[in-house]
CSV table of C-alpha atoms and ligand atoms in Angstrom, one decimal:
chain,number,residue,atom,x,y,z
A,1057,MET,CA,0.0,0.0,0.0
A,1058,SER,CA,1.4,3.4,-0.9
A,1059,LYS,CA,1.5,6.2,1.6
A,1060,GLY,CA,-0.9,9.1,1.4
A,1061,LYS,CA,0.2,12.6,0.4
A,1062,ILE,CA,0.0,16.0,2.2
A,1063,ILE,CA,-2.5,18.7,1.3
A,1064,ILE,CA,-1.8,22.1,2.9
A,1065,ILE,CA,-4.5,24.8,2.9
A,1066,SER,CA,-3.6,28.2,4.4
A,1067,ALA,CA,-5.4,31.5,4.5
A,1068,PRO,CA,-6.0,34.5,6.6
A,1069,SER,CA,-8.5,33.9,9.4
A,1070,GLY,CA,-12.1,34.4,8.1
A,1071,CYS,CA,-11.3,33.6,4.4
A,1072,GLY,CA,-13.7,30.7,4.4
A,1073,LYS,CA,-10.9,28.1,4.6
A,1074,SER,CA,-12.6,25.8,7.1
A,1075,THR,CA,-15.9,26.1,5.1
A,1076,ILE,CA,-14.0,25.1,1.9
A,1077,ILE,CA,-12.2,22.2,3.7
A,1078,ASN,CA,-15.4,20.9,5.3
A,1079,ALA,CA,-17.3,21.1,1.9
A,1080,LEU,CA,-14.6,19.1,0.3
A,1081,LEU,CA,-14.6,16.5,3.1
A,1082,GLN,CA,-18.4,16.2,2.8
A,1083,ARG,CA,-18.4,15.8,-1.0
A,1084,GLY,CA,-16.0,12.9,-0.5
A,1085,GLU,CA,-14.6,13.1,-4.0
A,1086,ILE,CA,-11.1,13.4,-2.8
A,1087,ASP,CA,-9.6,10.8,-0.5
A,1088,MET,CA,-8.4,12.9,2.4
A,1089,GLN,CA,-8.7,13.1,6.2
A,1090,PHE,CA,-8.4,16.1,8.4
A,1091,SER,CA,-5.3,16.5,10.6
A,1092,VAL,CA,-6.5,17.7,14.0
A,1093,SER,CA,-4.0,20.2,15.3
A,1094,ALA,CA,-3.1,21.0,18.9
A,1095,THR,CA,-3.7,24.5,20.3
A,1096,ASN,CA,-3.6,26.3,23.6
A,1097,ARG,CA,-6.4,28.7,22.6
A,1098,PRO,CA,-9.7,28.1,24.4
A,1099,PRO,CA,-12.5,26.3,22.4
A,1100,ARG,CA,-15.1,28.4,20.7
A,1101,GLU,CA,-18.8,27.5,21.2
A,1102,GLY,CA,-19.5,24.2,19.5
A,1103,GLU,CA,-15.9,23.2,19.1
A,1104,VAL,CA,-15.1,19.7,20.2
A,1105,HIS,CA,-11.8,18.4,21.7
A,1106,GLY,CA,-10.3,15.8,19.3
A,1107,VAL,CA,-12.5,17.0,16.4
A,1108,ASN,CA,-11.7,20.6,15.7
A,1109,TYR,CA,-8.5,20.7,17.8
A,1110,TYR,CA,-6.8,19.0,20.7
A,1111,PHE,CA,-7.3,21.8,23.2
A,1112,LEU,CA,-4.2,21.8,25.5
A,1113,SER,CA,-3.3,23.9,28.5
A,1114,ASP,CA,-0.2,26.1,28.2
A,1115,ASP,CA,1.8,23.6,30.2
A,1116,ASP,CA,0.7,20.6,28.1
A,1117,PHE,CA,1.5,22.5,24.9
A,1118,ARG,CA,5.0,23.2,26.2
A,1119,LYS,CA,5.4,19.6,27.2
A,1120,ALA,CA,4.4,18.4,23.7
A,1121,ILE,CA,7.0,20.8,22.3
A,1122,SER,CA,9.7,19.4,24.6
A,1123,GLN,CA,8.7,15.8,23.8
A,1124,ASP,CA,9.2,16.6,20.1
A,1125,GLU,CA,5.6,15.7,19.2
A,1126,PHE,CA,5.2,18.4,16.5
A,1127,VAL,CA,6.0,18.4,12.8
A,1128,GLU,CA,5.7,22.2,13.1
A,1129,TYR,CA,4.2,24.7,15.5
A,1130,GLU,CA,3.7,28.5,15.4
A,1131,GLU,CA,2.7,31.2,17.8
A,1132,VAL,CA,0.0,32.4,15.3
A,1133,TYR,CA,-1.3,35.2,17.7
A,1134,PRO,CA,0.5,36.5,20.8
A,1135,GLY,CA,0.5,33.7,23.3
A,1136,ARG,CA,-1.7,31.4,21.1
A,1137,TYR,CA,0.2,28.4,19.8
A,1138,TYR,CA,-1.0,25.9,17.1
A,1139,GLY,CA,0.9,22.8,16.1
A,1140,THR,CA,0.7,19.8,13.7
A,1141,LEU,CA,1.2,16.6,15.5
A,1142,LYS,CA,3.5,14.0,14.0
A,1143,ARG,CA,1.2,11.2,15.1
A,1144,GLU,CA,-1.8,12.7,13.2
A,1145,ILE,CA,0.1,12.9,9.9
A,1146,SER,CA,1.6,9.4,10.3
A,1147,ARG,CA,-1.7,7.8,11.4
A,1148,ILE,CA,-3.4,9.1,8.2
A,1149,VAL,CA,-0.6,8.8,5.6
A,1150,ASP,CA,0.6,5.4,6.8
A,1151,SER,CA,-2.9,4.0,6.3
A,1152,GLY,CA,-2.7,5.1,2.7
A,1153,HIS,CA,-5.0,8.2,2.9
A,1154,ASN,CA,-4.1,11.8,2.0
A,1155,VAL,CA,-4.0,14.2,4.9
A,1156,VAL,CA,-5.4,17.8,4.8
A,1157,LEU,CA,-3.8,20.4,7.0
A,1158,ASP,CA,-5.5,23.7,7.9
A,1159,ILE,CA,-2.5,25.7,9.1
A,1160,ASP,CA,-1.2,29.3,9.1
A,1161,VAL,CA,1.0,30.6,6.2
A,1162,LYS,CA,4.4,30.1,8.0
A,1163,GLY,CA,3.5,26.5,8.9
A,1164,GLY,CA,2.2,25.9,5.4
A,1165,VAL,CA,5.4,27.1,3.8
A,1166,ASN,CA,7.5,25.0,6.2
A,1167,VAL,CA,5.5,21.8,5.7
A,1168,LYS,CA,5.7,22.2,1.9
A,1169,ARG,CA,9.5,22.6,2.2
A,1170,MET,CA,9.7,19.4,4.3
A,1171,TYR,CA,7.6,17.2,2.1
A,1172,GLY,CA,8.4,18.6,-1.4
A,1173,ASP,CA,6.6,16.8,-4.2
A,1174,GLU,CA,4.7,14.7,-1.7
A,1175,ALA,CA,2.8,17.9,-0.6
A,1176,VAL,CA,0.7,20.5,-2.4
A,1177,SER,CA,0.1,23.9,-0.9
A,1178,VAL,CA,-3.0,26.0,-1.6
A,1179,PHE,CA,-3.4,29.6,-0.4
A,1180,ILE,CA,-7.0,30.9,-0.1
A,1181,GLN,CA,-7.0,34.6,-0.7
A,1182,PRO,CA,-9.8,37.0,0.5
A,1183,PRO,CA,-11.0,39.4,-2.3
A,1184,SER,CA,-9.9,42.3,0.0
A,1185,VAL,CA,-8.9,43.0,3.6
A,1186,GLU,CA,-12.2,45.0,3.9
A,1187,ALA,CA,-14.2,41.9,2.8
A,1188,LEU,CA,-12.3,39.8,5.3
A,1189,CYS,CA,-13.0,42.3,8.1
A,1190,GLU,CA,-16.8,42.2,7.3
A,1191,ARG,CA,-16.8,38.4,7.3
A,1192,LEU,CA,-15.1,38.2,10.7
A,1193,VAL,CA,-17.6,40.7,12.2
A,1194,GLY,CA,-20.5,38.8,10.5
A,1195,ARG,CA,-19.2,35.5,11.9
A,1196,GLY,CA,-19.5,36.8,15.4
A,1197,THR,CA,-17.2,34.2,16.9
A,1198,GLU,CA,-14.5,36.7,17.9
A,1199,SER,CA,-14.1,39.7,20.3
A,1200,PRO,CA,-13.5,43.1,18.7
A,1201,GLU,CA,-9.8,42.8,19.9
A,1202,ALA,CA,-9.4,39.4,18.3
A,1203,ILE,CA,-10.9,40.7,15.1
A,1204,ASP,CA,-8.4,43.6,15.0
A,1205,GLN,CA,-5.6,41.2,15.7
A,1206,ARG,CA,-6.7,38.9,12.8
A,1207,VAL,CA,-7.2,41.8,10.3
A,1208,ALA,CA,-3.9,43.2,11.3
A,1209,ARG,CA,-2.3,39.9,10.5
A,1210,ALA,CA,-4.0,39.4,7.2
A,1211,GLY,CA,-1.6,41.7,5.2
A,1212,PHE,CA,1.3,39.8,6.5
A,1213,GLU,CA,-0.3,36.5,5.6
A,1214,ILE,CA,-1.3,37.6,2.1
A,1215,SER,CA,2.4,38.5,1.5
A,1216,TYR,CA,3.2,34.7,1.7
A,1217,ALA,CA,0.8,33.8,-1.2
A,1218,PRO,CA,3.6,33.7,-3.8
A,1219,GLN,CA,5.4,30.9,-1.8
A,1220,PHE,CA,2.4,28.6,-2.3
A,1221,ASP,CA,1.9,26.2,-5.2
A,1222,HIS,CA,-1.6,27.6,-5.9
A,1223,THR,CA,-3.7,30.6,-5.0
A,1224,VAL,CA,-7.5,30.6,-5.1
A,1225,VAL,CA,-9.4,33.9,-4.5
A,1226,ASN,CA,-12.5,33.3,-2.5
A,1227,ASP,CA,-14.9,35.9,-4.0
A,1228,ASP,CA,-17.5,33.3,-4.7
A,1229,LEU,CA,-17.6,30.4,-2.3
A,1230,GLY,CA,-19.0,27.7,-4.7
A,1231,ARG,CA,-16.4,28.6,-7.3
A,1232,ALA,CA,-13.6,28.6,-4.8
A,1233,ILE,CA,-14.6,25.1,-3.6
A,1234,ASP,CA,-14.6,23.9,-7.2
A,1235,ASN,CA,-11.2,25.4,-7.9
A,1236,VAL,CA,-9.6,23.9,-4.8
A,1237,SER,CA,-11.3,20.6,-5.7
A,1238,ASP,CA,-9.8,20.6,-9.2
A,1239,ILE,CA,-6.3,21.3,-7.9
A,1240,LEU,CA,-6.6,18.5,-5.3
A,1241,LYS,CA,-8.0,16.0,-7.8
A,1242,ASP,CA,-5.1,16.7,-10.1
A,1243,PHE,CA,-2.5,16.4,-7.3
A,1244,THR,CA,-4.0,13.2,-5.7
A,1245,CYS,CA,-4.3,11.4,-9.0
A,1246,ARG,CA,-0.7,12.0,-10.0
B,309,5GP,P1,-8.3,29.6,14.6
B,309,5GP,O1,-8.0,30.1,15.9
B,309,5GP,O2,-9.1,30.5,13.8
B,309,5GP,O3,-8.9,28.2,14.6
B,309,5GP,O4,-6.9,29.4,13.8
B,309,5GP,C1,-6.0,30.4,13.7
B,309,5GP,C2,-5.0,30.1,12.7
B,309,5GP,O5,-4.1,29.0,13.1
B,309,5GP,C3,-5.5,29.7,11.3
B,309,5GP,O6,-4.8,30.3,10.3
B,309,5GP,C4,-5.2,28.2,11.3
B,309,5GP,O7,-5.0,27.7,10.0
B,309,5GP,C5,-3.9,28.1,12.1
B,309,5GP,N1,-3.6,26.8,12.5
B,309,5GP,C6,-4.4,25.8,12.9
B,309,5GP,N2,-3.7,24.7,13.2
B,309,5GP,C7,-2.4,25.0,13.0
B,309,5GP,C8,-1.2,24.2,13.1
B,309,5GP,O8,-1.2,23.0,13.4
B,309,5GP,N3,-0.1,24.8,12.8
B,309,5GP,C9,0.0,26.1,12.3
B,309,5GP,N4,1.2,26.6,12.0
B,309,5GP,N5,-1.1,26.9,12.2
B,309,5GP,C10,-2.3,26.3,12.5
């Protein structure tokens, strides 16, 4: 049995990245399983430990770092750490399935560098920073401070787009899902 490949999806927060990934998982046309990351941020309403993230305390996150449990990890927002677990990737790819990572731009670029042709990286771009801000306010999951933090980071994240294999602008959700789907079908069938 051949090993699965790595699919990296990155985007500024609020770009519809999770919606796109969930739509693709639901369509089931591409063989891929979601890699559940670890984070020390608190769960949002409705988020489930082991499904959306492994929600760790600051201490447990530090322990996981010292025990070399991560492929990569980043401090995406001040004091907020997110990391891809080695055991998630190996559990999925060793069983012959492709794994999809929803990670920040720095992590995305690093993982692509590590896995080379065994990975594809896709950057989801918002039509504009204003549109992104409107989406974050509309989503209502974040405090005004967190929204400011996320919008402030968006410019920095967009500057990473040229380092990705593909960029898809999410100005129309249905079309963005189709575009990402075509890219992934092409990659996984190679
Ligand atoms: P959120 O707090 O909105 O769930 O995620 C914030 C950011 O952290 C998003 O850009 C998300 O893609 C990123 N992220 C989630 N998991 C990981 C991870 O394992 N590694 C890295 N580097 N970023 C992650």
